[in-house]
Amino acid sequence: MTRTVPSTPCSGQKPGTSGLRKKVKVFQQPNYAENFIQSVFDVVERAPGSALVVGGDGRYHNRTVIQQAIRIAAANGYGKVLVGRGGILSTPAASNVIRKYGASGGLILSASHNPGGPDEDFGIKYNIANGGPAPEAVTEAIYARTQTIDRWLTVDAPDVDLDRLGSTQVEAMTVDVIDSVSDYAELMESLFDFNAIRANVEGGFTMAFDAMSAVTGPYAIEILENRLGFPKGTVRNGIPLEDFGGHHPDPNMVHAHELFDTMFGPDAPDFGAASDGDGDRNLIVGRHRFVTPSDSLAMLAANAHLAPGYAGGLNGIARSMPTSAAADRVAEALGLPCFETPTGWKFFGNLLDAGMATICGEESAGTGSDHVREKDGLWAVLLWLNILAVRRIGVDQLAREHWARFGRNYYARHDYEALPTDRADALMAELNQSLSSLSGKPFGNLTISTADNFSYLDPVDGSTSSNQGVRILFEGGSRVVFRLSGTGTEGATLRVYLERYEPVGGDLDRETPEMLADLIRAADAIAGIARHTGRTAPDVVT
Ligand code: G16
């Protein structure tokens, strides 16, 4: 029987770049998760009796919210809930399940690369029927509903056994606990040449994959070790843990430093990779060669035709605005359209649905294609493996050949984390005010050509998203971008994105910090980072 529980709005339920992310303690407050889930069900498009996908990255509090969501879904007229075994579904796997089973949407429970545990982070994101993150119009409607909500609906039913495959009835609704891995592995086999990769492994090609004690472990073990023949132990930290072993499941030089030590050590394997909490980000590092996410996008786009799923070529390439322009040069050479969107995977959904872009990527370690509507960590790893197997070269050689053909976009992102919000806001406000007077101004050897605040006009639905980051463009093609992160849970995070283009025939094999030194100085002079924040160095450089 449906029970109506009176409630009042909880403050701060505005979804950020990727859903609602808060501390676990916030989600544990009475009505907090329930209000948000009910608000989703109150506003999203769904026919009576439709299916909902529910799963998460296995972090602390995952199972509790899954049981809440199942009862609220049953009370709200869903016909079926599909949930991954153990409550586990990586973000790309959830996107696949939504599409494959024709669900009206899904709840993905994750705070991505943020740490997990009772005092750490949790999150809920709603994905729509195309498998992708809800677009802004939907997240705005959900937020508006959270501000007026006065009740949520539930049923009195026992917890569903999430560890046993099969069906359970919850009132009139069926809950199917499904194998989290098999549908996804099947999809990967349909896109990539597993025989070629297997032959490369048999020929001695080696790799190390760090699943960071997060959701990708079971997927990586099944695909890399069981299906592709990499030896046992190739996948490290392969068991998902509620607290990710106390680490940040963030695949970068700071948090995946053990993998970096391996890949830059004396007996480095040919290929190294890692993924994040919910499996949508990726890190690519060859033997003694780190590949920036922006370069990875460009290199994958230039070689994607070598994989069966992309043999017919690409329709177009899309990247987020702060991502380097390396992919643009590939698009130009291949005669493909290239799209520049705001940060957030949700902005790629329309382009993918309309068949305007095939491959998308972001500087924040995300790459993906039209096979799902999320970025996909293992997909990127498998495309790399496929390309290397066909070309029979290593990552370093591929990178060098790429730069020799297209030139090199030296790139880094500097993050200043947990800043007092008022100081970060003051920095951005002052920067925005100065924009109109910056053109022509010199900073060291650099001269500003244009400065603006990025605004995106979606070519498919005509919607506009403004205030998406400050762009400072210098004569010669270098660039600095400033924006505040939309995914943090503590204070504000200032992201400073630095990019310098070195053309074909130029200095293509130098150290990135050296090549960006002028830009780093200019960024501080332009935005007054030290003056506003009191910080003289970033917390994380990626
Ligand atoms: C999310 C979004 C990405 C975005 C990233 C960083 O990734 O899905 O599109 O690039 O956050 O966003 P921000 O710079 O606002 O922190 P994830 O992996 O955290 O879900």
Coordinates of C-alpha atoms and ligand atoms in Angstrom, one line a residue:
M1 CA 0.0 0.0 0.0
T2 CA 1.2 3.5 -0.9
R3 CA 2.0 5.6 2.1
T4 CA 2.3 9.4 1.9
V5 CA 5.0 10.9 4.1
P6 CA 4.6 14.6 4.8
S7 CA 7.8 16.6 4.2
T8 CA 9.2 20.1 3.9
P9 CA 11.9 21.3 1.4
C10 CA 15.6 20.7 2.2
S11 CA 17.8 23.5 1.2
G12 CA 20.7 23.2 -1.3
Q13 CA 19.3 20.5 -3.6
K14 CA 20.4 22.2 -6.8
P15 CA 22.2 19.7 -9.0
G16 CA 25.7 20.7 -10.1
T17 CA 27.8 19.7 -13.1
S18 CA 26.8 16.1 -12.6
G19 CA 23.8 15.7 -10.3
L20 CA 23.5 16.4 -6.6
R21 CA 26.7 15.8 -4.6
K22 CA 27.0 16.3 -0.9
K23 CA 28.5 14.7 2.2
V24 CA 27.0 11.4 3.2
K25 CA 25.9 13.0 6.5
V26 CA 23.8 15.4 4.5
F27 CA 22.1 12.6 2.6
Q28 CA 21.5 10.8 5.9
Q29 CA 19.3 13.6 7.1
P30 CA 15.6 12.8 7.4
N31 CA 13.8 13.4 4.0
Y32 CA 16.9 14.5 2.2
A33 CA 17.4 11.6 -0.3
E34 CA 13.7 10.9 -0.3
N35 CA 12.7 14.5 -1.2
F36 CA 15.2 14.5 -4.1
I37 CA 14.2 11.2 -5.5
Q38 CA 10.5 12.1 -5.2
S39 CA 11.2 15.4 -6.9
V40 CA 12.8 13.5 -9.8
F41 CA 9.8 11.2 -10.1
D42 CA 7.4 14.2 -9.9
V43 CA 8.9 16.0 -12.9
V44 CA 10.5 13.6 -15.3
E45 CA 8.8 12.2 -18.4
R46 CA 7.7 8.6 -17.8
A47 CA 4.7 6.5 -18.9
P48 CA 2.8 4.6 -16.1
G49 CA 4.5 1.2 -15.6
S50 CA 7.8 2.2 -17.2
A51 CA 11.2 0.8 -16.1
L52 CA 13.8 2.6 -14.0
V53 CA 17.5 1.7 -13.7
V54 CA 19.1 2.0 -10.3
G55 CA 22.7 1.5 -9.5
G56 CA 25.8 3.1 -8.1
D57 CA 29.5 2.9 -7.7
G58 CA 29.4 0.9 -4.5
R59 CA 30.4 3.7 -2.2
Y60 CA 29.2 3.9 1.4
H61 CA 25.5 4.6 1.6
N62 CA 24.8 3.1 -1.8
R63 CA 22.7 0.2 -0.6
T64 CA 20.6 2.4 1.7
V65 CA 19.6 4.8 -1.0
I66 CA 18.9 2.0 -3.5
Q67 CA 16.4 0.5 -1.0
Q68 CA 14.8 3.9 -0.5
A69 CA 14.6 4.5 -4.3
I70 CA 13.0 1.0 -4.9
R71 CA 10.2 1.7 -2.3
I72 CA 9.6 5.3 -3.6
A73 CA 9.6 4.0 -7.2
A74 CA 7.0 1.3 -6.3
A75 CA 4.8 4.0 -4.7
N76 CA 5.1 6.2 -7.8
G77 CA 3.8 3.7 -10.4
Y78 CA 7.0 2.4 -11.9
G79 CA 6.4 -1.1 -13.4
K80 CA 10.0 -2.3 -13.0
V81 CA 13.3 -1.4 -11.5
L82 CA 16.5 -2.9 -12.9
V83 CA 19.3 -2.9 -10.4
G84 CA 22.9 -4.1 -10.8
R85 CA 24.0 -7.0 -8.5
G86 CA 25.2 -5.7 -5.2
G87 CA 23.8 -2.3 -6.2
I88 CA 26.8 -1.9 -8.6
L89 CA 26.5 -0.3 -12.0
S90 CA 29.2 1.8 -13.4
T91 CA 28.0 5.0 -14.9
P92 CA 28.5 3.9 -18.6
A93 CA 27.1 0.5 -17.8
A94 CA 24.0 2.2 -16.3
S95 CA 23.7 4.3 -19.5
N96 CA 23.8 1.1 -21.6
V97 CA 21.2 -0.7 -19.5
I98 CA 18.8 2.3 -19.8
R99 CA 19.1 2.2 -23.5
K100 CA 19.2 -1.6 -24.0
Y101 CA 16.1 -2.3 -21.9
G102 CA 14.1 0.8 -23.0
A103 CA 13.9 2.3 -19.5
S104 CA 12.4 5.7 -19.0
G105 CA 15.5 6.7 -17.1
G106 CA 17.8 5.9 -14.2
L107 CA 19.2 6.9 -10.9
I108 CA 23.0 6.7 -10.7
L109 CA 24.3 6.9 -7.2
S110 CA 27.8 8.2 -7.2
A111 CA 30.1 11.1 -6.3
S112 CA 32.5 10.1 -9.0
H113 CA 36.1 10.6 -8.1
N114 CA 35.3 12.1 -4.7
P115 CA 36.3 10.0 -1.7
G116 CA 33.7 7.7 -0.1
G117 CA 32.9 6.7 3.5
P118 CA 30.7 7.9 6.4
D119 CA 32.4 11.3 6.5
E120 CA 32.9 11.6 2.7
D121 CA 30.8 12.2 -0.3
F122 CA 27.7 10.8 -2.0
G123 CA 25.6 11.7 -5.0
I124 CA 22.5 11.1 -7.0
K125 CA 22.2 11.8 -10.7
Y126 CA 19.2 11.3 -12.9
N127 CA 19.7 10.1 -16.5
I128 CA 17.0 10.3 -19.1
A129 CA 15.7 7.7 -21.6
N130 CA 18.6 8.2 -24.1
G131 CA 20.9 7.0 -21.3
G132 CA 22.5 10.4 -20.8
P133 CA 22.6 12.9 -17.9
A134 CA 19.4 14.9 -17.6
P135 CA 19.8 18.2 -19.6
E136 CA 19.7 21.5 -17.8
A137 CA 15.9 22.1 -18.4
V138 CA 15.2 18.8 -16.5
T139 CA 17.7 19.4 -13.6
E140 CA 16.2 22.9 -13.2
A141 CA 12.7 21.4 -13.0
I142 CA 13.9 18.9 -10.4
Y143 CA 15.5 21.7 -8.4
A144 CA 12.3 23.8 -8.6
R145 CA 10.3 20.8 -7.3
T146 CA 12.7 20.3 -4.4
Q147 CA 11.9 23.8 -3.3
T148 CA 8.1 23.2 -3.0
I149 CA 7.9 19.5 -2.1
D150 CA 5.5 18.7 0.7
R151 CA 5.4 14.9 0.7
W152 CA 7.0 11.8 -0.6
L153 CA 5.5 8.5 -1.4
T154 CA 6.7 5.0 -0.3
V155 CA 5.5 1.5 0.3
D156 CA 6.1 -0.7 3.3
A157 CA 8.1 -3.5 1.9
P158 CA 11.2 -5.4 3.1
D159 CA 14.6 -4.7 1.6
V160 CA 15.3 -6.4 -1.7
D161 CA 18.2 -8.9 -1.7
L162 CA 20.6 -7.0 -4.0
D163 CA 23.1 -9.8 -4.1
R164 CA 20.9 -12.5 -5.7
L165 CA 20.2 -12.3 -9.4
G166 CA 16.5 -12.6 -10.3
S167 CA 13.2 -11.0 -9.8
T168 CA 11.4 -9.9 -6.6
Q169 CA 7.9 -8.2 -6.4
V170 CA 7.6 -5.0 -4.4
E171 CA 3.9 -4.4 -4.4
A172 CA 2.9 -4.2 -8.1
M173 CA 6.5 -3.5 -9.2
T174 CA 9.1 -6.0 -10.3
V175 CA 12.7 -5.6 -9.2
D176 CA 15.2 -7.4 -11.5
V177 CA 18.6 -7.8 -10.0
I178 CA 20.8 -8.1 -13.1
D179 CA 24.4 -9.0 -13.8
S180 CA 26.2 -5.7 -13.7
V181 CA 28.9 -6.7 -16.2
S182 CA 27.6 -9.0 -19.0
D183 CA 25.6 -6.5 -21.0
Y184 CA 28.5 -4.0 -20.9
A185 CA 31.1 -6.6 -21.9
E186 CA 28.9 -7.7 -24.8
L187 CA 28.7 -4.1 -26.0
M188 CA 32.5 -3.7 -25.8
E189 CA 32.9 -6.9 -27.9
S190 CA 30.6 -5.4 -30.5
L191 CA 32.8 -2.3 -30.9
F192 CA 36.4 -3.5 -30.7
D193 CA 38.5 -6.2 -32.3
F194 CA 39.1 -8.5 -29.3
N195 CA 41.0 -11.0 -31.5
A196 CA 43.6 -8.3 -32.5
I197 CA 44.0 -7.2 -28.9
R198 CA 44.3 -10.9 -27.7
A199 CA 46.9 -11.5 -30.4
N200 CA 48.9 -8.5 -29.2
V201 CA 48.7 -9.8 -25.7
E202 CA 49.9 -13.2 -26.8
G203 CA 52.8 -11.4 -28.6
G204 CA 53.9 -10.0 -25.3
F205 CA 52.1 -6.7 -25.0
T206 CA 51.7 -5.9 -21.3
M207 CA 49.5 -3.6 -19.2
A208 CA 48.7 -2.4 -15.7
F209 CA 45.1 -1.3 -14.9
D210 CA 44.3 0.4 -11.6
A211 CA 40.6 0.1 -10.7
M212 CA 41.3 2.2 -7.6
S213 CA 39.1 -0.1 -5.4
A214 CA 36.1 1.4 -7.2
V215 CA 33.3 0.2 -9.5
T216 CA 35.4 -0.7 -12.6
G217 CA 37.1 -3.7 -11.0
P218 CA 34.6 -6.4 -11.9
Y219 CA 34.3 -5.0 -15.5
A220 CA 38.0 -4.7 -16.0
I221 CA 38.7 -8.2 -14.6
E222 CA 36.1 -9.8 -16.9
I223 CA 37.1 -7.9 -20.0
L224 CA 40.9 -7.5 -19.7
E225 CA 41.8 -10.7 -17.9
N226 CA 39.0 -13.2 -18.7
R227 CA 38.2 -12.2 -22.3
L228 CA 41.4 -10.5 -23.6
G229 CA 43.9 -12.8 -21.9
F230 CA 45.9 -10.3 -19.9
P231 CA 47.4 -12.3 -17.0
K232 CA 45.7 -12.3 -13.6
G233 CA 46.9 -9.4 -11.5
T234 CA 46.9 -7.0 -14.5
V235 CA 43.9 -5.4 -12.8
R236 CA 45.0 -3.9 -9.5
N237 CA 42.7 -2.8 -6.7
G238 CA 39.9 -4.7 -8.5
I239 CA 37.5 -5.2 -5.6
P240 CA 35.0 -2.2 -5.1
L241 CA 35.3 -1.0 -1.5
E242 CA 32.8 1.3 0.2
D243 CA 35.6 3.8 1.1
F244 CA 37.8 3.0 -2.0
G245 CA 40.5 1.9 0.5
G246 CA 40.7 5.4 1.9
H247 CA 41.8 6.9 -1.3
H248 CA 40.3 9.4 -3.8
P249 CA 39.3 7.2 -6.7
D250 CA 40.5 9.9 -9.1
P251 CA 42.7 8.7 -11.9
N252 CA 45.4 11.4 -12.0
M253 CA 49.0 11.9 -11.2
V254 CA 48.2 12.6 -7.6
H255 CA 45.8 9.9 -6.7
A256 CA 47.0 7.2 -9.1
H257 CA 50.7 7.9 -8.3
E258 CA 51.4 4.2 -7.8
L259 CA 50.5 3.5 -11.4
F260 CA 52.6 6.4 -12.5
D261 CA 55.5 5.0 -10.5
T262 CA 55.1 1.7 -12.3
M263 CA 54.8 3.3 -15.7
F264 CA 57.8 5.5 -15.3
G265 CA 59.8 2.8 -13.5
P266 CA 62.5 0.5 -15.0
D267 CA 60.3 -2.4 -15.8
A268 CA 57.2 -0.5 -17.0
P269 CA 54.6 -2.4 -18.9
D270 CA 53.6 -1.2 -22.4
F271 CA 50.4 0.4 -21.3
G272 CA 48.9 1.8 -18.1
A273 CA 45.4 2.9 -17.4
A274 CA 43.0 3.7 -14.5
S275 CA 39.4 4.7 -14.0
D276 CA 37.5 6.6 -11.3
G277 CA 34.9 5.9 -8.7
D278 CA 32.0 5.3 -11.1
G279 CA 34.0 4.2 -14.1
D280 CA 33.4 7.0 -16.5
R281 CA 36.8 8.7 -16.3
N282 CA 40.0 7.3 -17.7
L283 CA 43.8 7.8 -17.3
I284 CA 46.1 6.7 -20.2
V285 CA 49.8 6.4 -19.6
G286 CA 52.2 4.6 -21.8
R287 CA 55.7 3.4 -20.8
H288 CA 57.4 6.6 -19.8
R289 CA 54.7 8.7 -21.5
F290 CA 51.7 10.4 -19.9
V291 CA 48.9 11.3 -22.3
T292 CA 46.7 14.3 -21.3
P293 CA 43.0 13.6 -21.6
S294 CA 42.8 16.3 -24.3
D295 CA 45.5 14.6 -26.3
S296 CA 43.9 11.2 -25.8
L297 CA 40.7 12.5 -27.3
A298 CA 42.6 13.8 -30.3
M299 CA 44.6 10.6 -30.8
L300 CA 41.6 8.4 -30.4
A301 CA 39.6 10.5 -32.9
A302 CA 42.5 10.3 -35.4
N303 CA 42.7 6.5 -35.2
A304 CA 39.2 5.4 -34.3
H305 CA 38.6 4.0 -37.8
L306 CA 41.0 1.2 -36.9
A307 CA 38.3 -0.3 -34.5
P308 CA 35.4 -2.2 -36.1
G309 CA 32.7 -0.1 -34.4
Y310 CA 34.1 3.1 -36.0
A311 CA 35.4 1.7 -39.3
G312 CA 32.9 3.8 -41.2
G313 CA 34.5 7.0 -39.9
L314 CA 33.2 9.6 -37.5
N315 CA 30.3 12.1 -38.0
G316 CA 32.0 14.8 -35.9
I317 CA 34.0 15.4 -32.7
A318 CA 32.9 17.4 -29.7
R319 CA 34.9 18.7 -26.7
S320 CA 34.1 20.8 -23.7
M321 CA 35.4 24.4 -23.9
P322 CA 38.3 24.0 -21.4
T323 CA 39.5 20.9 -23.2
S324 CA 42.5 21.7 -25.5
A325 CA 42.0 22.3 -29.2
A326 CA 44.1 19.2 -30.1
A327 CA 40.9 17.5 -31.3
D328 CA 40.0 20.5 -33.4
R329 CA 43.1 20.0 -35.5
V330 CA 42.2 16.3 -36.1
A331 CA 38.7 17.3 -37.1
E332 CA 40.0 19.9 -39.5
A333 CA 42.4 17.4 -41.1
L334 CA 39.6 14.8 -41.4
G335 CA 37.1 17.3 -42.7
L336 CA 34.8 16.7 -39.7
P337 CA 32.7 19.2 -37.8
C338 CA 34.0 20.0 -34.3
F339 CA 31.8 21.3 -31.5
E340 CA 32.8 23.2 -28.4
T341 CA 30.3 22.7 -25.5
P342 CA 30.3 23.8 -21.8
T343 CA 31.8 21.5 -19.2
G344 CA 29.4 18.6 -18.4
W345 CA 28.7 15.5 -20.3
K346 CA 25.0 16.4 -20.5
F347 CA 25.9 18.9 -23.2
F348 CA 27.0 16.1 -25.6
G349 CA 23.7 14.3 -25.5
N350 CA 21.9 16.3 -28.1
L351 CA 24.9 16.2 -30.5
L352 CA 25.1 12.4 -30.1
D353 CA 21.3 11.8 -30.5
A354 CA 21.3 14.0 -33.6
G355 CA 24.2 12.0 -35.1
M356 CA 26.3 15.2 -35.3
A357 CA 29.1 13.9 -33.2
T358 CA 30.5 10.4 -32.8
I359 CA 33.3 10.9 -30.3
C360 CA 33.4 13.4 -27.4
G361 CA 35.9 14.2 -24.7
E362 CA 36.8 16.5 -21.8
E363 CA 39.9 17.6 -20.1
S364 CA 38.6 16.1 -16.9
A365 CA 39.6 12.6 -18.0
G366 CA 36.4 11.8 -19.9
T367 CA 36.1 10.3 -23.3
G368 CA 33.2 8.5 -24.9
S369 CA 31.2 7.9 -28.1
D370 CA 27.7 7.4 -29.3
H371 CA 27.7 3.8 -28.0
V372 CA 26.2 5.1 -24.7
R373 CA 25.4 8.7 -23.5
E374 CA 28.0 8.9 -20.8
K375 CA 31.8 9.1 -20.9
D376 CA 33.2 5.7 -20.5
G377 CA 36.6 4.8 -18.9
L378 CA 37.0 1.3 -20.1
W379 CA 35.8 2.1 -23.6
A380 CA 38.7 4.6 -23.9
V381 CA 41.1 2.0 -22.6
L382 CA 39.8 -0.6 -25.1
L383 CA 39.9 1.8 -28.0
W384 CA 43.6 2.6 -27.2
L385 CA 44.3 -1.2 -26.9
N386 CA 42.6 -1.8 -30.3
I387 CA 44.6 1.0 -32.0
L388 CA 47.9 -0.1 -30.5
A389 CA 47.2 -3.7 -31.5
V390 CA 46.5 -2.8 -35.1
R391 CA 49.3 -0.3 -35.5
R392 CA 51.7 -2.4 -33.6
I393 CA 53.3 0.5 -31.9
G394 CA 53.6 1.9 -28.3
V395 CA 51.9 4.9 -26.8
D396 CA 55.1 7.1 -26.9
Q397 CA 55.6 6.5 -30.6
L398 CA 51.9 7.1 -31.4
A399 CA 52.0 10.4 -29.5
R400 CA 55.2 11.5 -31.3
E401 CA 53.8 10.7 -34.7
H402 CA 50.5 12.5 -33.8
W403 CA 52.3 15.6 -32.8
A404 CA 54.6 15.5 -35.8
R405 CA 51.4 15.5 -38.0
F406 CA 49.1 17.9 -36.0
G407 CA 51.4 19.9 -33.8
R408 CA 51.2 19.7 -30.0
N409 CA 48.8 21.4 -27.5
Y410 CA 50.8 21.6 -24.3
Y411 CA 48.2 21.5 -21.6
A412 CA 47.7 21.5 -17.8
R413 CA 44.9 22.2 -15.3
H414 CA 45.7 23.8 -12.0
D415 CA 43.1 23.3 -9.2
Y416 CA 42.8 25.5 -6.1
E417 CA 40.5 23.4 -3.8
A418 CA 38.3 24.2 -0.8
L419 CA 38.6 27.9 -1.2
P420 CA 36.2 30.1 0.8
T421 CA 33.3 30.6 -1.6
D422 CA 33.2 34.4 -1.1
R423 CA 36.8 34.7 -2.2
A424 CA 36.4 32.5 -5.2
D425 CA 33.3 34.5 -6.2
A426 CA 35.1 37.8 -5.7
L427 CA 38.0 36.6 -8.0
M428 CA 35.5 35.6 -10.7
A429 CA 33.5 38.8 -10.4
E430 CA 36.6 41.0 -10.7
L431 CA 37.8 38.9 -13.7
N432 CA 34.4 39.2 -15.4
Q433 CA 34.4 43.0 -14.9
S434 CA 37.9 43.3 -16.4
L435 CA 37.1 41.4 -19.6
S436 CA 36.2 44.3 -21.8
S437 CA 39.5 46.1 -21.0
L438 CA 41.9 43.2 -21.5
S439 CA 42.3 43.0 -25.3
G440 CA 45.7 44.2 -26.4
K441 CA 47.2 44.1 -22.9
P442 CA 50.7 42.5 -22.6
F443 CA 51.6 40.1 -19.9
G444 CA 55.3 39.2 -20.2
N445 CA 55.9 37.9 -23.7
L446 CA 52.2 37.3 -24.1
T447 CA 49.6 39.7 -25.5
I448 CA 45.9 39.2 -25.0
S449 CA 43.9 39.1 -28.2
T450 CA 40.4 38.5 -26.9
A451 CA 38.7 37.8 -23.5
D452 CA 35.2 36.7 -22.9
N453 CA 32.8 34.6 -20.8
F454 CA 31.8 31.4 -22.8
S455 CA 28.2 31.1 -23.8
Y456 CA 26.9 28.0 -25.7
L457 CA 24.0 27.9 -28.2
D458 CA 22.9 24.3 -28.5
P459 CA 22.7 23.7 -32.3
V460 CA 20.0 21.0 -31.8
D461 CA 17.5 22.5 -29.4
G462 CA 18.4 26.1 -29.6
S463 CA 18.9 26.5 -25.8
T464 CA 21.6 28.9 -24.5
S465 CA 23.9 28.2 -21.5
S466 CA 25.8 31.3 -20.5
N467 CA 28.5 32.1 -17.9
Q468 CA 30.4 28.9 -18.6
G469 CA 33.9 30.1 -17.9
V470 CA 36.2 33.0 -18.7
R471 CA 38.4 32.5 -21.8
I472 CA 41.6 34.6 -22.2
L473 CA 43.0 34.1 -25.7
F474 CA 46.6 35.3 -26.5
E475 CA 48.1 36.2 -29.8
G476 CA 49.6 33.0 -31.3
G477 CA 46.9 30.6 -30.0
S478 CA 47.8 30.2 -26.3
R479 CA 44.9 30.3 -23.9
V480 CA 44.0 30.4 -20.2
V481 CA 40.5 29.5 -19.0
F482 CA 39.1 30.2 -15.5
R483 CA 36.0 28.6 -14.0
L484 CA 34.6 27.3 -10.8
S485 CA 34.0 23.6 -10.5
G486 CA 30.4 22.4 -10.3
T487 CA 31.2 19.1 -8.6
G488 CA 32.9 19.9 -5.3
T489 CA 31.3 19.4 -1.9
E490 CA 33.5 21.7 0.2
G491 CA 33.8 25.5 -0.5
A492 CA 34.8 26.4 -4.0
T493 CA 37.3 24.9 -6.4
L494 CA 39.0 27.3 -8.9
R495 CA 40.1 25.6 -12.1
V496 CA 42.7 27.3 -14.2
Y497 CA 43.2 25.6 -17.6
L498 CA 46.4 26.4 -19.5
E499 CA 47.2 25.7 -23.1
R500 CA 49.9 26.5 -25.5
Y501 CA 50.0 25.3 -29.1
E502 CA 53.3 24.4 -30.7
P503 CA 53.0 23.9 -34.4
V504 CA 54.4 21.2 -36.6
G505 CA 58.2 21.6 -36.8
G506 CA 58.3 23.4 -33.4
D507 CA 59.4 22.2 -29.9
L508 CA 57.3 19.1 -29.7
D509 CA 59.2 17.2 -27.0
R510 CA 59.6 19.5 -24.1
E511 CA 58.4 19.4 -20.5
T512 CA 54.9 20.8 -20.1
P513 CA 55.6 23.0 -17.0
E514 CA 58.5 24.7 -18.8
M515 CA 56.3 25.3 -21.9
L516 CA 53.5 26.8 -19.8
A517 CA 55.6 28.9 -17.4
D518 CA 54.7 32.2 -19.1
L519 CA 51.0 31.4 -19.1
I520 CA 51.1 30.4 -15.4
R521 CA 52.6 33.8 -14.5
A522 CA 50.1 35.6 -16.8
A523 CA 47.1 33.7 -15.2
D524 CA 48.1 34.9 -11.8
A525 CA 48.6 38.4 -13.0
I526 CA 45.3 38.5 -14.8
A527 CA 43.1 37.0 -12.2
G528 CA 45.0 37.8 -9.0
I529 CA 44.9 34.3 -7.8
A530 CA 47.4 34.7 -4.9
R531 CA 45.8 38.1 -4.0
H532 CA 42.3 36.7 -3.7
T533 CA 43.0 33.3 -2.4
G534 CA 46.2 33.6 -0.5
R535 CA 47.4 30.5 -2.3
T536 CA 50.7 30.6 -4.2
A537 CA 50.5 27.2 -5.7
P538 CA 47.6 24.9 -6.9
D539 CA 46.6 21.9 -4.8
V540 CA 46.4 19.6 -7.8
V541 CA 47.9 19.8 -11.2
T542 CA 46.6 17.5 -13.9
Ligands
G16_1 C1 31.7 15.6 -14.1 C2 31.0 15.8 -15.4 C3 32.0 16.2 -16.4 C4 32.9 17.4 -16.0 C5 33.5 17.0 -14.6 C6 34.2 18.2 -14.0 O1 32.5 14.4 -14.2 O2 30.3 14.7 -15.8 O3 31.4 16.5 -17.6 O4 33.9 17.6 -16.9 O5 32.5 16.6 -13.7 O6 33.3 19.2 -13.7 P1 33.7 20.4 -12.9 O7 34.9 21.0 -13.6 O8 32.5 21.3 -12.9 O9 34.1 19.9 -11.5 P2 32.4 13.3 -13.1 O10 33.4 12.2 -13.6 O11 32.8 14.0 -11.8 O12 31.0 12.8 -13.1

